[in-house]
mmCIF file of C-alpha atoms in Angstrom:
data_model
loop_
_atom_site.group_PDB
_atom_site.id
_atom_site.type_symbol
_atom_site.label_atom_id
_atom_site.label_comp_id
_atom_site.label_asym_id
_atom_site.label_seq_id
_atom_site.Cartn_x
_atom_site.Cartn_y
_atom_site.Cartn_z
ATOM 1 C CA MET A 1 111.717 75.021 68.561
ATOM 2 C CA MET A 2 109.067 77.164 66.826
ATOM 3 C CA SER A 3 108.723 77.232 63.255
ATOM 4 C CA LYS A 4 109.830 80.241 61.441
ATOM 5 C CA CYS A 5 106.204 81.206 61.089
ATOM 6 C CA PRO A 6 104.623 81.186 64.282
ATOM 7 C CA ARG A 7 100.855 80.353 64.881
ATOM 8 C CA ARG A 8 99.322 83.252 65.191
ATOM 9 C CA THR A 9 95.390 82.104 65.625
ATOM 10 C CA ALA A 10 97.256 79.637 68.552
ATOM 11 C CA TRP A 11 99.431 82.806 70.064
ATOM 12 C CA ARG A 12 95.895 85.256 69.694
ATOM 13 C CA ASN A 13 94.151 82.661 72.329
ATOM 14 C CA ALA A 14 97.002 81.740 74.442
ATOM 15 C CA ILE A 15 98.801 85.504 75.136
ATOM 16 C CA THR A 16 98.220 89.270 76.271
ATOM 17 C CA PRO A 17 101.083 91.447 75.030
ATOM 18 C CA TRP A 18 103.206 93.146 77.077
ATOM 19 C CA ILE A 19 102.334 96.464 78.436
ATOM 20 C CA THR A 20 105.202 98.319 79.500
ATOM 21 C CA LEU A 21 104.476 99.810 83.060
ATOM 22 C CA ALA A 22 107.469 99.052 84.809
ATOM 23 C CA ALA A 23 108.089 102.841 86.162
ATOM 24 C CA LEU A 24 106.182 104.011 88.247
ATOM 25 C CA ALA A 25 107.039 107.368 90.307
ATOM 26 C CA ALA A 26 106.624 108.720 93.846
ATOM 27 C CA PRO A 27 105.674 112.145 95.785
ATOM 28 C CA ALA A 28 107.680 115.112 95.997
ATOM 29 C CA VAL A 29 110.861 114.914 94.697
ATOM 30 C CA SER A 30 111.701 111.485 93.353
ATOM 31 C CA MET A 31 111.738 109.481 96.488
ATOM 32 C CA ALA A 32 117.224 106.437 98.115
ATOM 33 C CA THR A 33 117.223 108.461 95.090
ATOM 34 C CA GLU A 34 115.753 112.065 96.029
ATOM 35 C CA GLY A 35 112.797 111.639 97.961
ATOM 36 C CA ALA A 36 113.392 107.858 98.821
ATOM 37 C CA LEU A 37 111.564 105.777 96.207
ATOM 38 C CA GLY A 38 112.340 106.991 92.484
ATOM 39 C CA ARG A 39 110.295 105.980 89.539
ATOM 40 C CA GLN A 40 109.475 102.222 89.930
ATOM 41 C CA VAL A 41 107.168 100.952 92.764
ATOM 42 C CA THR A 42 108.922 97.581 93.774
ATOM 43 C CA GLY A 43 106.604 94.527 92.849
ATOM 44 C CA THR A 44 104.574 96.550 90.563
ATOM 45 C CA ASN A 45 107.271 96.310 87.174
ATOM 46 C CA VAL A 46 106.269 92.833 85.980
ATOM 47 C CA LEU A 47 103.016 91.728 84.133
ATOM 48 C CA PRO A 48 101.258 88.682 82.909
ATOM 49 C CA ASN A 49 103.436 87.565 79.463
ATOM 50 C CA ALA A 50 105.734 90.110 80.195
ATOM 51 C CA GLY A 51 108.748 88.866 77.588
ATOM 52 C CA ILE A 52 106.002 88.354 74.810
ATOM 53 C CA VAL A 53 105.393 90.761 71.932
ATOM 54 C CA SER A 54 102.384 89.422 69.684
ATOM 55 C CA PRO A 55 103.632 88.146 66.053
ATOM 56 C CA GLU A 56 100.245 89.374 65.087
ATOM 57 C CA PRO A 57 99.332 93.310 64.571
ATOM 58 C CA ILE A 58 97.126 94.220 67.341
ATOM 59 C CA TRP A 59 95.708 97.278 69.677
ATOM 60 C CA ALA A 60 95.858 97.050 73.361
ATOM 61 C CA VAL A 61 94.527 99.124 76.498
ATOM 62 C CA ASN A 62 95.952 98.941 79.553
ATOM 63 C CA PHE A 63 94.816 100.827 82.570
ATOM 64 C CA ALA A 64 95.876 100.442 86.036
ATOM 65 C CA GLN A 65 95.564 101.855 89.713
ATOM 66 C CA ILE A 66 98.706 102.139 92.192
ATOM 67 C CA TYR A 67 97.976 102.470 95.761
ATOM 68 C CA LEU A 68 101.275 103.246 98.047
ATOM 69 C CA ASP A 69 101.691 104.187 101.723
ATOM 70 C CA GLY A 70 105.341 103.941 102.977
ATOM 71 C CA LYS A 71 106.966 105.817 105.714
ATOM 72 C CA ILE A 72 110.322 105.919 106.864
ATOM 73 C CA GLY A 73 111.383 106.094 110.484
ATOM 74 C CA GLY A 74 112.418 109.697 112.093
ATOM 75 C CA SER A 75 115.499 108.396 112.805
ATOM 76 C CA ARG A 76 116.877 109.201 109.134
ATOM 77 C CA GLU A 77 117.205 111.978 107.199
ATOM 78 C CA VAL A 78 115.717 111.937 104.129
ATOM 79 C CA PRO A 79 116.099 114.494 101.062
ATOM 80 C CA VAL A 80 113.266 116.579 99.792
ATOM 81 C CA GLY A 81 113.257 119.419 97.751
ATOM 82 C CA GLY A 82 117.076 120.849 98.246
ATOM 83 C CA ARG A 83 116.068 120.101 102.293
ATOM 84 C CA THR A 84 116.313 117.098 104.649
ATOM 85 C CA SER A 85 113.309 115.860 106.712
ATOM 86 C CA LEU A 86 113.612 113.817 109.370
ATOM 87 C CA GLY A 87 111.513 111.066 108.420
ATOM 88 C CA LEU A 88 108.956 110.804 106.175
ATOM 89 C CA ASP A 89 105.144 109.540 105.365
ATOM 90 C CA GLY A 90 104.319 109.086 101.519
ATOM 91 C CA LYS A 91 100.593 107.970 100.306
ATOM 92 C CA VAL A 92 100.782 107.929 96.656
ATOM 93 C CA ALA A 93 97.818 106.989 94.182
ATOM 94 C CA PHE A 94 98.542 106.279 90.402
ATOM 95 C CA THR A 95 95.788 106.363 87.441
ATOM 96 C CA LEU A 96 97.455 104.957 84.725
ATOM 97 C CA ALA A 97 96.276 104.443 80.946
ATOM 98 C CA THR A 98 98.892 103.069 78.606
ATOM 99 C CA VAL A 99 98.025 102.322 74.701
ATOM 100 C CA LEU A 100 100.685 100.007 73.036
ATOM 101 C CA LYS A 101 100.290 98.758 69.464
ATOM 102 C CA THR A 102 102.139 95.771 68.033
ATOM 103 C CA TRP A 103 103.559 96.406 64.593
ATOM 104 C CA ASP A 104 102.854 94.249 61.732
ATOM 105 C CA THR A 105 106.621 92.491 60.872
ATOM 106 C CA GLY A 106 105.665 89.571 58.880
ATOM 107 C CA PRO A 107 106.670 86.041 60.122
ATOM 108 C CA GLY A 108 109.835 85.271 62.077
ATOM 109 C CA ARG A 109 111.422 85.315 65.537
ATOM 110 C CA TRP A 110 110.906 89.166 66.034
ATOM 111 C CA ASN A 111 108.000 91.762 66.869
ATOM 112 C CA PHE A 112 108.168 95.004 67.772
ATOM 113 C CA ALA A 113 105.878 97.437 69.406
ATOM 114 C CA SER A 114 105.587 101.096 70.898
ATOM 115 C CA SER A 115 103.380 102.137 73.978
ATOM 116 C CA PHE A 116 102.536 105.559 75.231
ATOM 117 C CA THR A 117 101.327 106.177 78.802
ATOM 118 C CA LEU A 118 99.095 109.114 80.539
ATOM 119 C CA PRO A 119 99.512 108.898 84.879
ATOM 120 C CA TYR A 120 97.598 110.740 87.307
ATOM 121 C CA VAL A 121 98.847 111.011 91.002
ATOM 122 C CA TRP A 122 97.699 112.085 93.761
ATOM 123 C CA THR A 123 100.054 112.518 96.749
ATOM 124 C CA LYS A 124 100.414 113.262 100.065
ATOM 125 C CA VAL A 125 103.388 113.960 102.389
ATOM 126 C CA ASP A 126 103.961 114.708 106.056
ATOM 127 C CA SER A 127 107.772 115.653 106.871
ATOM 128 C CA LYS A 128 109.465 116.710 109.791
ATOM 129 C CA LEU A 129 111.871 119.455 108.041
ATOM 130 C CA THR A 130 114.729 121.591 110.382
ATOM 131 C CA GLY A 131 113.894 124.935 110.674
ATOM 132 C CA PRO A 132 115.886 128.071 111.890
ATOM 133 C CA GLY A 133 117.908 127.351 115.650
ATOM 134 C CA GLY A 134 117.611 123.892 114.807
ATOM 135 C CA ARG A 135 113.909 123.504 115.547
ATOM 136 C CA THR A 136 111.953 120.344 114.082
ATOM 137 C CA VAL A 137 108.389 121.667 112.140
ATOM 138 C CA GLY A 138 105.780 118.669 111.150
ATOM 139 C CA GLN A 139 105.219 120.080 107.340
ATOM 140 C CA SER A 140 101.894 118.420 105.306
ATOM 141 C CA ASP A 141 101.219 118.543 101.768
ATOM 142 C CA THR A 142 99.251 117.447 98.681
ATOM 143 C CA ALA A 143 99.263 117.427 95.416
ATOM 144 C CA SER A 144 96.887 115.920 92.242
ATOM 145 C CA ASN A 145 97.311 116.326 89.230
ATOM 146 C CA LEU A 146 98.977 114.915 85.760
ATOM 147 C CA PHE A 147 102.287 113.190 86.121
ATOM 148 C CA ASP A 148 105.482 112.898 84.027
ATOM 149 C CA LEU A 149 104.307 111.231 80.804
ATOM 150 C CA TYR A 150 106.084 107.729 80.135
ATOM 151 C CA PHE A 151 106.576 106.185 76.733
ATOM 152 C CA SER A 152 108.149 103.423 75.144
ATOM 153 C CA PRO A 153 109.324 104.051 71.378
ATOM 154 C CA ILE A 154 110.412 100.741 70.581
ATOM 155 C CA ILE A 155 109.879 97.281 72.489
ATOM 156 C CA ALA A 156 111.589 94.597 70.511
ATOM 157 C CA GLY A 157 110.352 90.854 71.114
ATOM 158 C CA TYR A 158 112.350 87.927 70.275
ATOM 159 C CA HIS A 159 110.559 84.522 70.628
ATOM 160 C CA PHE A 160 113.457 81.667 71.113
ATOM 161 C CA SER A 161 110.144 79.118 70.865
ATOM 162 C CA GLU A 162 106.864 78.723 71.399
ATOM 163 C CA THR A 163 106.855 78.364 75.034
ATOM 164 C CA SER A 164 110.364 80.755 75.706
ATOM 165 C CA HIS A 165 110.269 84.479 74.601
ATOM 166 C CA MET A 166 111.998 88.015 75.385
ATOM 167 C CA ALA A 167 111.450 91.750 75.035
ATOM 168 C CA LEU A 168 113.694 94.323 74.604
ATOM 169 C CA SER A 169 112.898 98.025 75.710
ATOM 170 C CA LEU A 170 114.101 101.573 75.794
ATOM 171 C CA ASN A 171 111.960 103.169 78.385
ATOM 172 C CA ILE A 172 111.278 106.836 78.752
ATOM 173 C CA TRP A 173 109.920 109.222 81.615
ATOM 174 C CA ALA A 174 109.601 113.282 80.388
ATOM 175 C CA PRO A 175 109.086 115.628 83.376
ATOM 176 C CA THR A 176 106.373 117.092 81.665
ATOM 177 C CA GLY A 177 104.282 117.484 85.426
ATOM 178 C CA LYS A 178 104.290 120.426 87.670
ATOM 179 C CA TYR A 179 106.927 120.943 89.932
ATOM 180 C CA ASN A 180 108.066 123.392 92.484
ATOM 181 C CA ALA A 181 110.973 122.949 95.002
ATOM 182 C CA SER A 182 109.305 124.856 97.741
ATOM 183 C CA ASP A 183 106.620 122.162 98.020
ATOM 184 C CA MET A 184 106.728 118.855 99.573
ATOM 185 C CA ALA A 185 104.452 116.712 97.194
ATOM 186 C CA ASN A 186 104.576 117.380 93.253
ATOM 187 C CA PRO A 187 103.145 116.168 90.491
ATOM 188 C CA SER A 188 106.529 115.675 88.964
ATOM 189 C CA LEU A 189 110.436 114.226 89.488
ATOM 190 C CA ASN A 190 111.607 116.695 87.431
ATOM 191 C CA ASN A 191 114.749 114.948 85.618
ATOM 192 C CA TRP A 192 114.364 112.572 82.562
ATOM 193 C CA THR A 193 114.738 108.973 83.317
ATOM 194 C CA PHE A 194 116.049 106.397 80.797
ATOM 195 C CA ILE A 195 115.092 102.953 81.670
ATOM 196 C CA PRO A 196 116.492 99.827 79.282
ATOM 197 C CA GLN A 197 114.673 96.559 80.276
ATOM 198 C CA VAL A 198 114.863 92.923 79.613
ATOM 199 C CA ALA A 199 111.968 91.099 80.262
ATOM 200 C CA TYR A 200 111.638 86.923 79.935
ATOM 201 C CA THR A 201 108.615 84.927 79.817
ATOM 202 C CA LYS A 202 108.815 80.931 80.392
ATOM 203 C CA ILE A 203 105.406 78.812 80.090
ATOM 204 C CA PHE A 204 105.538 75.715 81.033
ATOM 205 C CA PRO A 205 102.281 73.908 78.910
ATOM 206 C CA GLU A 206 101.929 70.828 80.765
ATOM 207 C CA SER A 207 102.058 71.947 84.261
ATOM 208 C CA GLY A 208 100.323 75.085 83.657
ATOM 209 C CA PHE A 209 103.145 77.171 85.278
ATOM 210 C CA GLN A 210 104.458 80.182 84.236
ATOM 211 C CA LEU A 211 107.817 82.033 84.600
ATOM 212 C CA ASP A 212 107.453 86.208 84.001
ATOM 213 C CA THR A 213 110.784 88.711 85.209
ATOM 214 C CA VAL A 214 111.813 91.740 84.421
ATOM 215 C CA ALA A 215 115.042 93.727 85.093
ATOM 216 C CA GLY A 216 116.148 96.943 84.198
ATOM 217 C CA VAL A 217 118.362 100.332 85.264
ATOM 218 C CA GLN A 218 117.095 103.786 85.495
ATOM 219 C CA PHE A 219 119.228 106.350 84.309
ATOM 220 C CA TYR A 220 118.371 109.891 85.971
ATOM 221 C CA THR A 221 119.516 113.501 84.976
ATOM 222 C CA ARG A 222 119.806 116.046 87.456
ATOM 223 C CA ASN A 223 117.001 117.626 89.098
ATOM 224 C CA SER A 224 117.896 121.169 88.078
ATOM 225 C CA ALA A 225 115.632 122.926 90.601
ATOM 226 C CA THR A 226 117.568 121.242 93.419
ATOM 227 C CA ASP A 227 121.215 120.029 91.444
ATOM 228 C CA TYR A 228 120.521 116.679 92.691
ATOM 229 C CA ARG A 229 121.131 113.895 90.357
ATOM 230 C CA ASN A 230 120.412 110.130 91.584
ATOM 231 C CA ALA A 231 122.520 107.204 91.263
ATOM 232 C CA PRO A 232 121.513 104.445 88.732
ATOM 233 C CA VAL A 233 119.105 102.101 89.933
ATOM 234 C CA PHE A 234 118.682 98.237 89.063
ATOM 235 C CA SER A 235 115.395 96.774 89.489
ATOM 236 C CA LEU A 236 114.267 92.902 89.312
ATOM 237 C CA ASP A 237 110.801 91.406 89.458
ATOM 238 C CA VAL A 238 110.072 88.012 88.777
ATOM 239 C CA MET A 239 106.930 86.457 89.272
ATOM 240 C CA GLY A 240 105.686 82.831 88.867
ATOM 241 C CA ARG A 241 102.071 81.571 88.544
ATOM 242 C CA LYS A 242 100.016 78.685 88.198
ATOM 243 C CA THR A 243 97.290 79.238 85.501
ATOM 244 C CA PHE A 244 93.784 77.267 85.963
ATOM 245 C CA SER A 245 91.203 76.210 82.939
ATOM 246 C CA ASN A 246 88.712 78.629 83.839
ATOM 247 C CA GLY A 247 90.755 81.426 83.396
ATOM 248 C CA VAL A 248 91.966 82.008 86.513
ATOM 249 C CA SER A 249 96.055 82.289 87.886
ATOM 250 C CA ALA A 250 97.810 82.706 91.291
ATOM 251 C CA GLY A 251 100.968 83.284 92.197
ATOM 252 C CA LEU A 252 103.797 85.010 94.097
ATOM 253 C CA ILE A 253 105.823 87.965 92.736
ATOM 254 C CA LEU A 254 109.471 88.867 94.627
ATOM 255 C CA GLY A 255 110.833 92.290 94.025
ATOM 256 C CA THR A 256 113.938 94.352 94.174
ATOM 257 C CA GLN A 257 115.491 97.748 93.585
ATOM 258 C CA GLN A 258 119.163 98.033 94.285
ATOM 259 C CA GLN A 259 120.923 100.944 94.011
ATOM 260 C CA LEU A 260 124.172 101.462 92.496
ATOM 261 C CA GLY A 261 126.074 104.051 93.541
ATOM 262 C CA SER A 262 125.948 107.200 95.797
ATOM 263 C CA ASP A 263 123.567 110.275 94.956
ATOM 264 C CA LYS A 264 125.244 113.126 93.881
ATOM 265 C CA GLY A 265 124.703 116.998 95.176
ATOM 266 C CA PRO A 266 124.666 119.147 98.308
ATOM 267 C CA THR A 267 122.013 117.601 100.115
ATOM 268 C CA ALA A 268 123.248 113.912 98.770
ATOM 269 C CA ASP A 269 126.619 115.077 99.806
ATOM 270 C CA ARG A 270 125.725 115.459 103.477
ATOM 271 C CA LEU A 271 123.680 112.277 103.689
ATOM 272 C CA ASN A 272 126.945 110.475 102.300
ATOM 273 C CA GLY A 273 124.858 109.378 99.170
ATOM 274 C CA PHE A 274 121.398 108.668 100.603
ATOM 275 C CA LYS A 275 122.468 105.078 98.895
ATOM 276 C CA GLY A 276 119.225 102.943 98.862
ATOM 277 C CA ARG A 277 117.874 99.376 98.541
ATOM 278 C CA ASP A 278 114.689 97.453 99.328
ATOM 279 C CA TRP A 279 112.635 93.656 98.632
ATOM 280 C CA ALA A 280 109.177 92.828 98.077
ATOM 281 C CA LEU A 281 107.102 89.987 98.134
ATOM 282 C CA GLY A 282 103.377 88.876 98.236
ATOM 283 C CA PRO A 283 100.276 87.118 95.556
ATOM 284 C CA ILE A 284 98.340 88.171 92.869
ATOM 285 C CA VAL A 285 95.800 87.085 90.762
ATOM 286 C CA THR A 286 94.458 86.913 87.804
ATOM 287 C CA TYR A 287 91.930 86.499 85.483
ATOM 288 C CA ASP A 288 91.930 86.280 81.400
ATOM 289 C CA THR A 289 88.464 86.149 78.589
ATOM 290 C CA LYS A 290 87.436 85.750 75.226
ATOM 291 C CA LEU A 291 84.822 88.363 73.960
ATOM 292 C CA ALA A 292 83.601 89.197 70.640
ATOM 293 C CA ASP A 293 86.006 89.390 67.591
ATOM 294 C CA LYS A 294 88.814 88.118 69.091
ATOM 295 C CA ARG A 295 89.259 90.386 71.952
ATOM 296 C CA SER A 296 90.369 89.886 74.823
ATOM 297 C CA LEU A 297 90.312 90.953 78.369
ATOM 298 C CA SER A 298 92.698 90.128 81.332
ATOM 299 C CA LEU A 299 92.303 91.650 85.064
ATOM 300 C CA SER A 300 94.709 91.109 87.885
ATOM 301 C CA LEU A 301 95.368 91.939 91.459
ATOM 302 C CA ARG A 302 98.720 91.928 93.681
ATOM 303 C CA TRP A 303 99.488 92.958 97.395
ATOM 304 C CA VAL A 304 103.316 93.728 97.250
ATOM 305 C CA PRO A 305 104.451 94.693 100.742
ATOM 306 C CA THR A 306 107.860 95.678 101.296
ATOM 307 C CA ILE A 307 110.173 93.266 103.458
ATOM 308 C CA SER A 308 112.974 94.772 103.729
ATOM 309 C CA SER A 309 113.989 98.248 103.285
ATOM 310 C CA THR A 310 117.502 100.895 103.498
ATOM 311 C CA ASN A 311 116.242 104.360 102.825
ATOM 312 C CA ARG A 312 113.368 103.414 100.895
ATOM 313 C CA LEU A 313 109.919 104.046 101.375
ATOM 314 C CA ASP A 314 108.779 101.215 103.841
ATOM 315 C CA SER A 315 104.869 99.979 103.244
ATOM 316 C CA THR A 316 102.543 97.380 103.790
ATOM 317 C CA SER A 317 100.010 98.387 101.766
ATOM 318 C CA THR A 318 101.473 98.326 98.294
ATOM 319 C CA VAL A 319 98.178 97.264 95.803
ATOM 320 C CA MET A 320 98.174 97.194 92.594
ATOM 321 C CA GLY A 321 95.571 96.308 90.294
ATOM 322 C CA THR A 322 95.258 96.189 85.971
ATOM 323 C CA ALA A 323 92.490 95.955 83.149
ATOM 324 C CA THR A 324 93.554 95.008 79.810
ATOM 325 C CA LEU A 325 91.464 95.230 76.287
ATOM 326 C CA VAL A 326 93.106 93.552 73.582
ATOM 327 C CA PHE A 327 91.669 93.860 70.277
#
C-alpha cells in the first residue's frame, strides 16, 4: 500500500495530471438529445492518467483538436431548433484550450485541482426540413465562434496506492456562446449542463500496461428557445495502453453513450422521446518526454469511429489530437 506521504519526485516523473476534456459538444442545438449528439463525443472523454490528480502543486496547459463528421440516415427524423429534419449531416471541428491547477494540499491520500476550458468551434450542418404543404426542403448552415465555456471547480483525487487512483469531479458547461433557434448551426447548445464524473487509473508496472476509465452522467437544463429538455445521458470510456521505454504507448479505446430516459418537449413528444445510444472503438498512440526545469510534454492522437448508433450521429472519422505541457 501507499505510504501516508507519496513520493512526490517519483510521481512527478511518472504521471501527467488529469486535464478534464470529457464534455464536448456538437453543432446546432444539442445533437438523441436535441440535435443527435449532446455534450460529449463518444471515445474522446478518457485521457492517459485520467484518475490521477498530482500530489504536488503544478500547472498544466492542454490543447486539443477534435474533428467529427457524422450523419443520421434520411429515414429518421431529428429534432433541430424546434423543427424536425429528415436525417442530418454534421461536421464539427473543436479547438480547446484548458488550464489546470493542482492545489498544494500537503501529504496524504487526497489531492485537489481545478480546471477551465475555452472552446472554439466550427460547424456545418446539412438537413432536410419539412416545409409548408409537407414539402421537403434541403438546408445548409455554417457557424464559427467561441463555444460554451466549460469548467471544473473541484477535482478531488484519491490515491488507493501508488498504482491505483481515483478522481471525482463536477464539470459544468455554461451557455455563453451565441444561439439563434432559427439557425441550423449554432456555437452553443443554449443550456446549462452538469456532469458529475468519476475516473479511475490502474497501473501495472511489471508489464507496462495501464487502464484508464471515465464514467459520468450528463444533466441538461431546458433549452428556453425551443422548449426542449434533454434526458440524462450516461457515458463510459475505457482505455487500455501498453507503454514502452522510449516514451511511446499504444492502445485501444472503447466508449459508449446511453440515454437514460426520453427527451421532453413538443418536438421530442412527436418523436416518441428520441432516445439514443452509441458505441465507438478505436486506437490511440501517445508520447511523453521530459523537458528542462522539471517540465514535461505529452502528445496523443486517437481515431474512434462509431461502431453502433441509434438516434445519434454516426461517424467513421472522429479524430482527436492533444498536447499537454506540465510545469
